[in-house]
PDB file of C-alpha atoms in Angstrom:
ATOM      1  CA  ASP A  21      17.428 145.953  57.806  1.00  0.00           C
ATOM      2  CA  ILE A  22      19.201 143.004  58.489  1.00  0.00           C
ATOM      3  CA  CYS A  23      21.900 144.264  60.678  1.00  0.00           C
ATOM      4  CA  GLY A  24      18.764 145.529  62.941  1.00  0.00           C
ATOM      5  CA  ASN A  25      17.726 142.405  63.496  1.00  0.00           C
ATOM      6  CA  SER A  26      18.139 140.756  66.961  1.00  0.00           C
ATOM      7  CA  PHE A  27      18.680 136.929  66.727  1.00  0.00           C
ATOM      8  CA  GLN A  28      18.260 135.007  69.663  1.00  0.00           C
ATOM      9  CA  ASN A  29      21.192 132.581  68.441  1.00  0.00           C
ATOM     10  CA  ALA A  30      24.237 134.059  69.374  1.00  0.00           C
ATOM     11  CA  GLY A  31      25.918 132.172  66.986  1.00  0.00           C
ATOM     12  CA  ALA A  32      24.067 133.167  64.013  1.00  0.00           C
ATOM     13  CA  MET A  33      24.356 136.798  65.007  1.00  0.00           C
ATOM     14  CA  LYS A  34      28.034 136.475  64.671  1.00  0.00           C
ATOM     15  CA  SER A  35      28.209 134.969  61.307  1.00  0.00           C
ATOM     16  CA  HIS A  36      25.746 137.745  59.927  1.00  0.00           C
ATOM     17  CA  ARG A  37      28.157 140.399  61.527  1.00  0.00           C
ATOM     18  CA  ARG A  38      30.731 139.607  58.692  1.00  0.00           C
ATOM     19  CA  PHE A  39      28.110 140.651  56.315  1.00  0.00           C
ATOM     20  CA  CYS A  40      27.031 143.951  57.821  1.00  0.00           C
ATOM     21  CA  LYS A  41      29.495 147.292  56.545  1.00  0.00           C
ATOM     22  CA  PRO A  42      29.376 148.763  59.812  1.00  0.00           C
ATOM     23  CA  VAL A  43      28.704 152.372  59.371  1.00  0.00           C
ATOM     24  CA  GLU A  44      31.367 155.336  59.729  1.00  0.00           C
ATOM     25  CA  ALA A  45      30.828 157.484  63.004  1.00  0.00           C
ATOM     26  CA  GLY A  46      29.354 161.145  62.037  1.00  0.00           C
ATOM     27  CA  GLY A  47      28.167 159.602  58.443  1.00  0.00           C
ATOM     28  CA  GLY A  48      31.347 158.978  57.149  1.00  0.00           C
ATOM     29  CA  GLY A  49      34.259 161.685  56.142  1.00  0.00           C
ATOM     30  CA  PRO A  50      36.817 161.879  53.189  1.00  0.00           C
ATOM     31  CA  PRO A  51      38.324 158.905  52.144  1.00  0.00           C
ATOM     32  CA  GLN A  52      41.895 158.268  53.400  1.00  0.00           C
ATOM     33  CA  PRO A  53      44.588 157.951  50.681  1.00  0.00           C
ATOM     34  CA  VAL A  54      45.707 154.776  50.089  1.00  0.00           C
ATOM     35  CA  LYS A  55      49.614 154.406  50.768  1.00  0.00           C
ATOM     36  CA  LYS A  56      51.404 152.720  47.179  1.00  0.00           C
ATOM     37  CA  ARG A  57      54.387 151.039  48.117  1.00  0.00           C
ATOM     38  CA  ARG A  58      57.422 151.749  45.632  1.00  0.00           C
ATOM     39  CA  VAL A  59      58.737 149.286  43.289  1.00  0.00           C
ATOM     40  CA  ARG A  60      62.073 150.224  42.326  1.00  0.00           C
ATOM     41  CA  SER A  61      63.275 149.120  38.219  1.00  0.00           C
ATOM     42  CA  ALA A  62      65.585 147.326  37.863  1.00  0.00           C
ATOM     43  CA  GLU A  63      68.308 149.530  36.353  1.00  0.00           C
ATOM     44  CA  GLU A  64      68.238 152.303  38.926  1.00  0.00           C
ATOM     45  CA  PRO A  65      71.572 153.065  40.395  1.00  0.00           C
ATOM     46  CA  LEU A  66      72.616 151.510  43.490  1.00  0.00           C
ATOM     47  CA  LEU A  67      71.687 153.896  46.836  1.00  0.00           C
ATOM     48  CA  ASP A  68      74.209 154.440  49.466  1.00  0.00           C
ATOM     49  CA  TRP A  69      73.444 151.586  51.949  1.00  0.00           C
ATOM     50  CA  GLU A  70      74.001 149.295  48.747  1.00  0.00           C
ATOM     51  CA  GLN A  71      76.850 150.744  48.514  1.00  0.00           C
ATOM     52  CA  GLU A  72      78.103 150.623  52.032  1.00  0.00           C
ATOM     53  CA  GLN A  73      77.100 146.485  52.224  1.00  0.00           C
ATOM     54  CA  MET A  74      77.996 145.263  48.826  1.00  0.00           C
ATOM     55  CA  LEU A  75      80.317 142.198  48.858  1.00  0.00           C
ATOM     56  CA  GLY A  76      83.753 142.715  47.994  1.00  0.00           C
ATOM     57  CA  GLU A  77      85.470 141.296  44.561  1.00  0.00           C
ATOM     58  CA  ARG A  78      86.106 137.840  46.434  1.00  0.00           C
ATOM     59  CA  ALA A  79      82.932 137.403  47.925  1.00  0.00           C
ATOM     60  CA  VAL A  80      81.375 137.871  44.601  1.00  0.00           C
ATOM     61  CA  ASP A  81      83.613 135.671  42.780  1.00  0.00           C
ATOM     62  CA  ALA A  82      82.754 133.255  45.397  1.00  0.00           C
ATOM     63  CA  LYS A  83      78.722 133.682  45.537  1.00  0.00           C
ATOM     64  CA  LEU A  84      78.881 133.753  41.193  1.00  0.00           C
ATOM     65  CA  TRP A  85      82.372 132.600  39.776  1.00  0.00           C
ATOM     66  CA  PRO A  86      85.601 133.520  39.119  1.00  0.00           C
ATOM     67  CA  GLY A  87      86.138 136.863  37.209  1.00  0.00           C
ATOM     68  CA  ALA A  88      82.838 137.826  38.249  1.00  0.00           C
ATOM     69  CA  TYR A  89      83.953 141.296  40.268  1.00  0.00           C
ATOM     70  CA  ALA A  90      86.257 142.373  37.181  1.00  0.00           C
ATOM     71  CA  SER A  91      83.721 141.853  34.471  1.00  0.00           C
ATOM     72  CA  GLY A  92      80.761 144.422  36.444  1.00  0.00           C
ATOM     73  CA  TRP A  93      79.145 142.061  38.267  1.00  0.00           C
ATOM     74  CA  ARG A  94      78.065 143.339  41.971  1.00  0.00           C
ATOM     75  CA  VAL A  95      76.354 141.432  44.532  1.00  0.00           C
ATOM     76  CA  VAL A  96      74.210 143.580  47.273  1.00  0.00           C
ATOM     77  CA  PRO A  97      71.300 142.570  49.878  1.00  0.00           C
ATOM     78  CA  LYS A  98      67.972 142.755  48.727  1.00  0.00           C
ATOM     79  CA  TYR A  99      66.572 144.956  51.515  1.00  0.00           C
ATOM     80  CA  ARG A 100      68.465 146.622  54.592  1.00  0.00           C
ATOM     81  CA  GLY A 101      69.582 143.505  56.965  1.00  0.00           C
ATOM     82  CA  ALA A 102      69.298 140.906  53.937  1.00  0.00           C
ATOM     83  CA  GLU A 103      72.544 140.206  54.361  1.00  0.00           C
ATOM     84  CA  LYS A 104      71.575 138.039  57.516  1.00  0.00           C
ATOM     85  CA  ARG A 105      69.351 135.660  56.149  1.00  0.00           C
ATOM     86  CA  CYS A 106      71.808 135.648  52.912  1.00  0.00           C
ATOM     87  CA  HIS A 107      69.447 137.180  50.881  1.00  0.00           C
ATOM     88  CA  TRP A 108      71.341 138.764  47.763  1.00  0.00           C
ATOM     89  CA  SER A 109      70.158 140.690  44.416  1.00  0.00           C
ATOM     90  CA  TYR A 110      72.879 140.135  41.798  1.00  0.00           C
ATOM     91  CA  VAL A 111      73.429 143.467  39.553  1.00  0.00           C
ATOM     92  CA  SER A 112      74.774 143.234  36.159  1.00  0.00           C
ATOM     93  CA  PRO A 113      77.499 144.947  34.782  1.00  0.00           C
ATOM     94  CA  GLU A 114      74.622 146.950  32.740  1.00  0.00           C
ATOM     95  CA  GLY A 115      73.105 147.975  36.411  1.00  0.00           C
ATOM     96  CA  ALA A 116      70.004 145.172  35.887  1.00  0.00           C
ATOM     97  CA  ARG A 117      69.468 143.861  38.917  1.00  0.00           C
ATOM     98  CA  ILE A 118      68.707 139.824  38.983  1.00  0.00           C
ATOM     99  CA  THR A 119      67.326 138.193  41.771  1.00  0.00           C
ATOM    100  CA  SER A 120      68.635 134.635  41.628  1.00  0.00           C
ATOM    101  CA  LYS A 121      72.211 132.966  40.787  1.00  0.00           C
ATOM    102  CA  SER A 122      70.604 130.676  38.077  1.00  0.00           C
ATOM    103  CA  ALA A 123      69.348 134.110  36.254  1.00  0.00           C
ATOM    104  CA  ALA A 124      72.238 135.804  36.569  1.00  0.00           C
ATOM    105  CA  LEU A 125      74.278 132.680  35.239  1.00  0.00           C
ATOM    106  CA  GLN A 126      71.909 132.876  31.946  1.00  0.00           C
ATOM    107  CA  ALA A 127      71.975 135.766  31.805  1.00  0.00           C
ATOM    108  CA  GLN A 128      75.850 135.395  30.587  1.00  0.00           C
ATOM    109  CA  PRO A 129      76.489 135.099  26.825  1.00  0.00           C
ATOM    110  CA  ASP A 130      77.058 131.673  26.590  1.00  0.00           C
ATOM    111  CA  GLY A 131      73.957 130.461  28.909  1.00  0.00           C
ATOM    112  CA  GLY A 132      76.578 130.724  31.966  1.00  0.00           C
ATOM    113  CA  LEU A 133      78.307 127.477  30.260  1.00  0.00           C
ATOM    114  CA  SER A 134      81.631 128.948  30.559  1.00  0.00           C
ATOM    115  CA  ALA A 135      80.788 130.681  34.538  1.00  0.00           C
ATOM    116  CA  LYS A 136      79.573 126.805  35.680  1.00  0.00           C
ATOM    117  CA  ALA A 137      83.014 125.775  34.305  1.00  0.00           C
ATOM    118  CA  ALA A 138      84.965 128.147  36.728  1.00  0.00           C
ATOM    119  CA  GLN A 139      82.866 127.600  39.405  1.00  0.00           C
ATOM    120  CA  GLU A 140      83.927 123.916  39.813  1.00  0.00           C
ATOM    121  CA  GLU A 141      87.955 125.123  39.311  1.00  0.00           C
ATOM    122  CA  MET A 142      86.840 127.817  42.350  1.00  0.00           C
ATOM    123  CA  PRO A 143      87.808 125.223  45.198  1.00  0.00           C
ATOM    124  CA  LYS A 144      91.647 124.787  43.252  1.00  0.00           C
ATOM    125  CA  MET A 145      91.957 128.597  42.440  1.00  0.00           C
ATOM    126  CA  VAL A 146      91.164 129.358  46.343  1.00  0.00           C
ATOM    127  CA  SER A 147      94.016 126.939  47.400  1.00  0.00           C
ATOM    128  CA  GLN A 148      96.428 128.832  45.858  1.00  0.00           C
ATOM    129  CA  SER A 149      95.897 132.164  47.641  1.00  0.00           C
ATOM    130  CA  GLU A 150      98.041 133.087  50.565  1.00  0.00           C
ATOM    131  CA  GLU A 151      95.926 131.845  53.601  1.00  0.00           C
ATOM    132  CA  ALA A 152      96.051 128.470  52.368  1.00  0.00           C
ATOM    133  CA  LYS A 153      99.492 128.582  52.265  1.00  0.00           C
ATOM    134  CA  ALA A 154      99.929 129.496  55.724  1.00  0.00           C
ATOM    135  CA  ALA A 155      97.724 126.924  56.690  1.00  0.00           C
ATOM    136  CA  LEU A 156     100.074 124.257  55.047  1.00  0.00           C
ATOM    137  CA  ARG A 157     103.008 125.939  56.585  1.00  0.00           C
ATOM    138  CA  GLU A 158     101.137 126.049  60.396  1.00  0.00           C
ATOM    139  CA  ALA A 159     100.331 122.223  59.462  1.00  0.00           C
ATOM    140  CA  THR A 160     103.815 121.391  58.932  1.00  0.00           C
ATOM    141  CA  ARG A 161     105.068 123.288  61.916  1.00  0.00           C
ATOM    142  CA  LEU A 162     102.377 121.589  64.270  1.00  0.00           C
ATOM    143  CA  GLY A 163     103.675 118.035  62.762  1.00  0.00           C
ATOM    144  CA  LEU A 164     100.239 117.412  61.717  1.00  0.00           C
ATOM    145  CA  GLN A 165      98.931 115.779  58.499  1.00  0.00           C
ATOM    146  CA  LEU A 166      96.453 117.029  56.384  1.00  0.00           C
ATOM    147  CA  VAL A 167      94.093 114.010  55.187  1.00  0.00           C
ATOM    148  CA  ARG A 168      93.361 113.775  51.483  1.00  0.00           C
ATOM    149  CA  SER A 169      89.898 112.326  50.098  1.00  0.00           C
ATOM    150  CA  SER A 170      89.418 111.747  46.571  1.00  0.00           C
ATOM    151  CA  ARG A 171      85.919 112.027  47.257  1.00  0.00           C
ATOM    152  CA  SER A 172      85.168 115.257  48.376  1.00  0.00           C
ATOM    153  CA  ASN A 173      85.567 117.965  45.799  1.00  0.00           C
ATOM    154  CA  THR A 174      87.807 120.082  47.994  1.00  0.00           C
ATOM    155  CA  GLY A 175      90.243 117.489  47.820  1.00  0.00           C
ATOM    156  CA  PHE A 176      90.219 116.961  51.852  1.00  0.00           C
ATOM    157  CA  LYS A 177      88.202 114.679  54.009  1.00  0.00           C
ATOM    158  CA  CYS A 178      85.101 116.058  56.052  1.00  0.00           C
ATOM    159  CA  VAL A 179      85.686 119.241  54.247  1.00  0.00           C
ATOM    160  CA  ALA A 180      82.979 120.642  51.614  1.00  0.00           C
ATOM    161  CA  TYR A 181      82.632 123.591  50.152  1.00  0.00           C
ATOM    162  CA  ASN A 182      79.148 125.539  49.568  1.00  0.00           C
ATOM    163  CA  ALA A 183      79.510 128.608  46.808  1.00  0.00           C
ATOM    164  CA  CYS A 184      76.589 130.200  49.329  1.00  0.00           C
ATOM    165  CA  TYR A 185      78.936 131.343  51.997  1.00  0.00           C
ATOM    166  CA  ALA A 186      80.655 133.868  50.372  1.00  0.00           C
ATOM    167  CA  LYS A 187      83.421 134.722  52.838  1.00  0.00           C
ATOM    168  CA  ARG A 188      83.687 131.364  54.630  1.00  0.00           C
ATOM    169  CA  PRO A 189      82.573 128.565  51.465  1.00  0.00           C
ATOM    170  CA  PHE A 190      84.608 125.388  53.123  1.00  0.00           C
ATOM    171  CA  LYS A 191      83.065 124.054  55.961  1.00  0.00           C
ATOM    172  CA  VAL A 192      84.246 121.098  58.470  1.00  0.00           C
ATOM    173  CA  GLN A 193      81.817 118.495  59.620  1.00  0.00           C
ATOM    174  CA  VAL A 194      81.974 115.339  61.276  1.00  0.00           C
ATOM    175  CA  THR A 195      80.116 112.614  62.563  1.00  0.00           C
ATOM    176  CA  GLU A 196      80.010 111.848  66.166  1.00  0.00           C
ATOM    177  CA  GLY A 197      77.571 109.381  67.874  1.00  0.00           C
ATOM    178  CA  GLY A 198      75.605 109.157  65.296  1.00  0.00           C
ATOM    179  CA  ARG A 199      75.081 113.257  65.167  1.00  0.00           C
ATOM    180  CA  GLN A 200      76.680 115.784  62.772  1.00  0.00           C
ATOM    181  CA  LEU A 201      79.395 117.898  64.619  1.00  0.00           C
ATOM    182  CA  ARG A 202      80.094 121.247  62.763  1.00  0.00           C
ATOM    183  CA  LEU A 203      83.743 122.330  63.669  1.00  0.00           C
ATOM    184  CA  GLY A 204      83.812 125.779  61.827  1.00  0.00           C
ATOM    185  CA  ASP A 205      83.345 127.588  58.194  1.00  0.00           C
ATOM    186  CA  PHE A 206      86.815 129.018  56.992  1.00  0.00           C
ATOM    187  CA  PRO A 207      87.943 130.788  53.506  1.00  0.00           C
ATOM    188  CA  THR A 208      90.327 128.241  52.377  1.00  0.00           C
ATOM    189  CA  ALA A 209      90.481 124.120  51.955  1.00  0.00           C
ATOM    190  CA  GLU A 210      93.639 124.245  53.839  1.00  0.00           C
ATOM    191  CA  GLU A 211      92.688 126.094  57.007  1.00  0.00           C
ATOM    192  CA  ALA A 212      89.415 123.963  57.290  1.00  0.00           C
ATOM    193  CA  ALA A 213      91.494 120.515  56.309  1.00  0.00           C
ATOM    194  CA  LEU A 214      93.939 122.149  59.610  1.00  0.00           C
ATOM    195  CA  CYS A 215      91.106 122.602  61.727  1.00  0.00           C
ATOM    196  CA  TYR A 216      89.903 118.417  61.136  1.00  0.00           C
ATOM    197  CA  ALA A 217      93.513 117.841  61.581  1.00  0.00           C
ATOM    198  CA  LYS A 218      93.965 119.458  64.935  1.00  0.00           C
ATOM    199  CA  HIS A 219      90.361 117.793  65.788  1.00  0.00           C
ATOM    200  CA  LEU A 220      91.630 113.929  64.774  1.00  0.00           C
ATOM    201  CA  ALA A 221      95.006 115.368  66.478  1.00  0.00           C
ATOM    202  CA  SER A 222      93.151 115.852  70.038  1.00  0.00           C
ATOM    203  CA  GLU A 223      90.556 112.467  69.515  1.00  0.00           C
ATOM    204  CA  LYS A 224      93.866 110.914  69.664  1.00  0.00           C
ATOM    205  CA  ALA A 225      95.406 112.651  72.465  1.00  0.00           C
ATOM    206  CA  VAL A 226      92.142 112.080  74.747  1.00  0.00           C
ATOM    207  CA  ALA A 227      92.226 108.555  74.037  1.00  0.00           C
ATOM    208  CA  ALA A 228      95.813 108.460  74.814  1.00  0.00           C
ATOM    209  CA  ALA A 229      95.008 109.631  77.832  1.00  0.00           C
ATOM    210  CA  ALA A 230      92.094 107.838  78.857  1.00  0.00           C
ATOM    211  CA  LEU A 231      94.354 104.553  78.056  1.00  0.00           C
ATOM    212  CA  MET A 232      97.173 105.882  80.219  1.00  0.00           C
ATOM    213  CA  GLN A 233      94.779 105.856  82.833  1.00  0.00           C
ATOM    214  CA  VAL A 234      93.430 102.565  82.652  1.00  0.00           C
ATOM    215  CA  GLU A 235      96.880 101.154  82.421  1.00  0.00           C
ATOM    216  CA  ASP A 236      97.696 103.066  85.828  1.00  0.00           C
ATOM    217  CA  SER A 237      94.342 101.878  87.641  1.00  0.00           C
ATOM    218  CA  ALA A 238      95.733  98.443  86.480  1.00  0.00           C
ATOM    219  CA  ASP A 239      98.963  98.494  88.131  1.00  0.00           C
ATOM    220  CA  ALA A 240      97.613 100.057  91.011  1.00  0.00           C
ATOM    221  CA  GLN A 241      95.425  96.866  91.795  1.00  0.00           C
ATOM    222  CA  PRO A 242      96.726  94.994  94.525  1.00  0.00           C
ATOM    223  CA  LEU A 243      97.812  90.930  93.477  1.00  0.00           C
TER     224      LEU A 243
END
C-alpha cells in the first residue's frame, strides 16, 4: 500500500499525500446530502425585500431611459446588499430579469434605438425639474454665475453626467495641483453647476484675502 510506505525524504512524503485518499473513522458512514443552491427563474415574481428596495420612477428612468418606469420596467438589487455595490437587475414589463443595461436596451422592440436617443436627452429633461429651477434662483440670490460649456454634455463646465448613479447622476470634478478633486454628486446639472460656482467664489475670496494680506505686510514695512 503506497499510503503505508515510509519515506525518508519528508518532501516526497508530502507530495504523495495528495494521492492518498483518507479513510473515514469507523469504517465510513452514510453519504452526506449535497446542498444545491437554488437558481431562480427569470420570470419569478419579485420577493418582498426586492419590492422594498426597488428603485423609484426617477431612478429607473435615469438608469435606463426616460419613460422606462412608466412602460413597466423595474430595477432591483441582484441580491441582498447589492445596492451598495451598484449591482442591479433590470426587470422587464413581462417579468424577465436582465442582468445588464445593454441587454435591456436590446430587449426593446427597436433594439434600443429610441431608448438611446432618449438617454441623450436626459440631461436636458432633468434641467426642467423644480430642483433645477430652485438652483437657478439660488444662484441669482447669491449673485453667482453658472459657468456654461459647449464641450460638456450637461452644458456646464466641470459638470459630468453619469447614468450609473441613478439618484445623483451629475458630478462636479475639478483639477487642482495636478489631482482630480470631486466636489459632489447632485440630482440635476444646475445644482452641480451651483456647487462649482460656489467653489470658484470661495477660491476668489481666498486669493483676494491672500493678496490683501501681502499688501498690508508691504505697507507695514518701514521705509
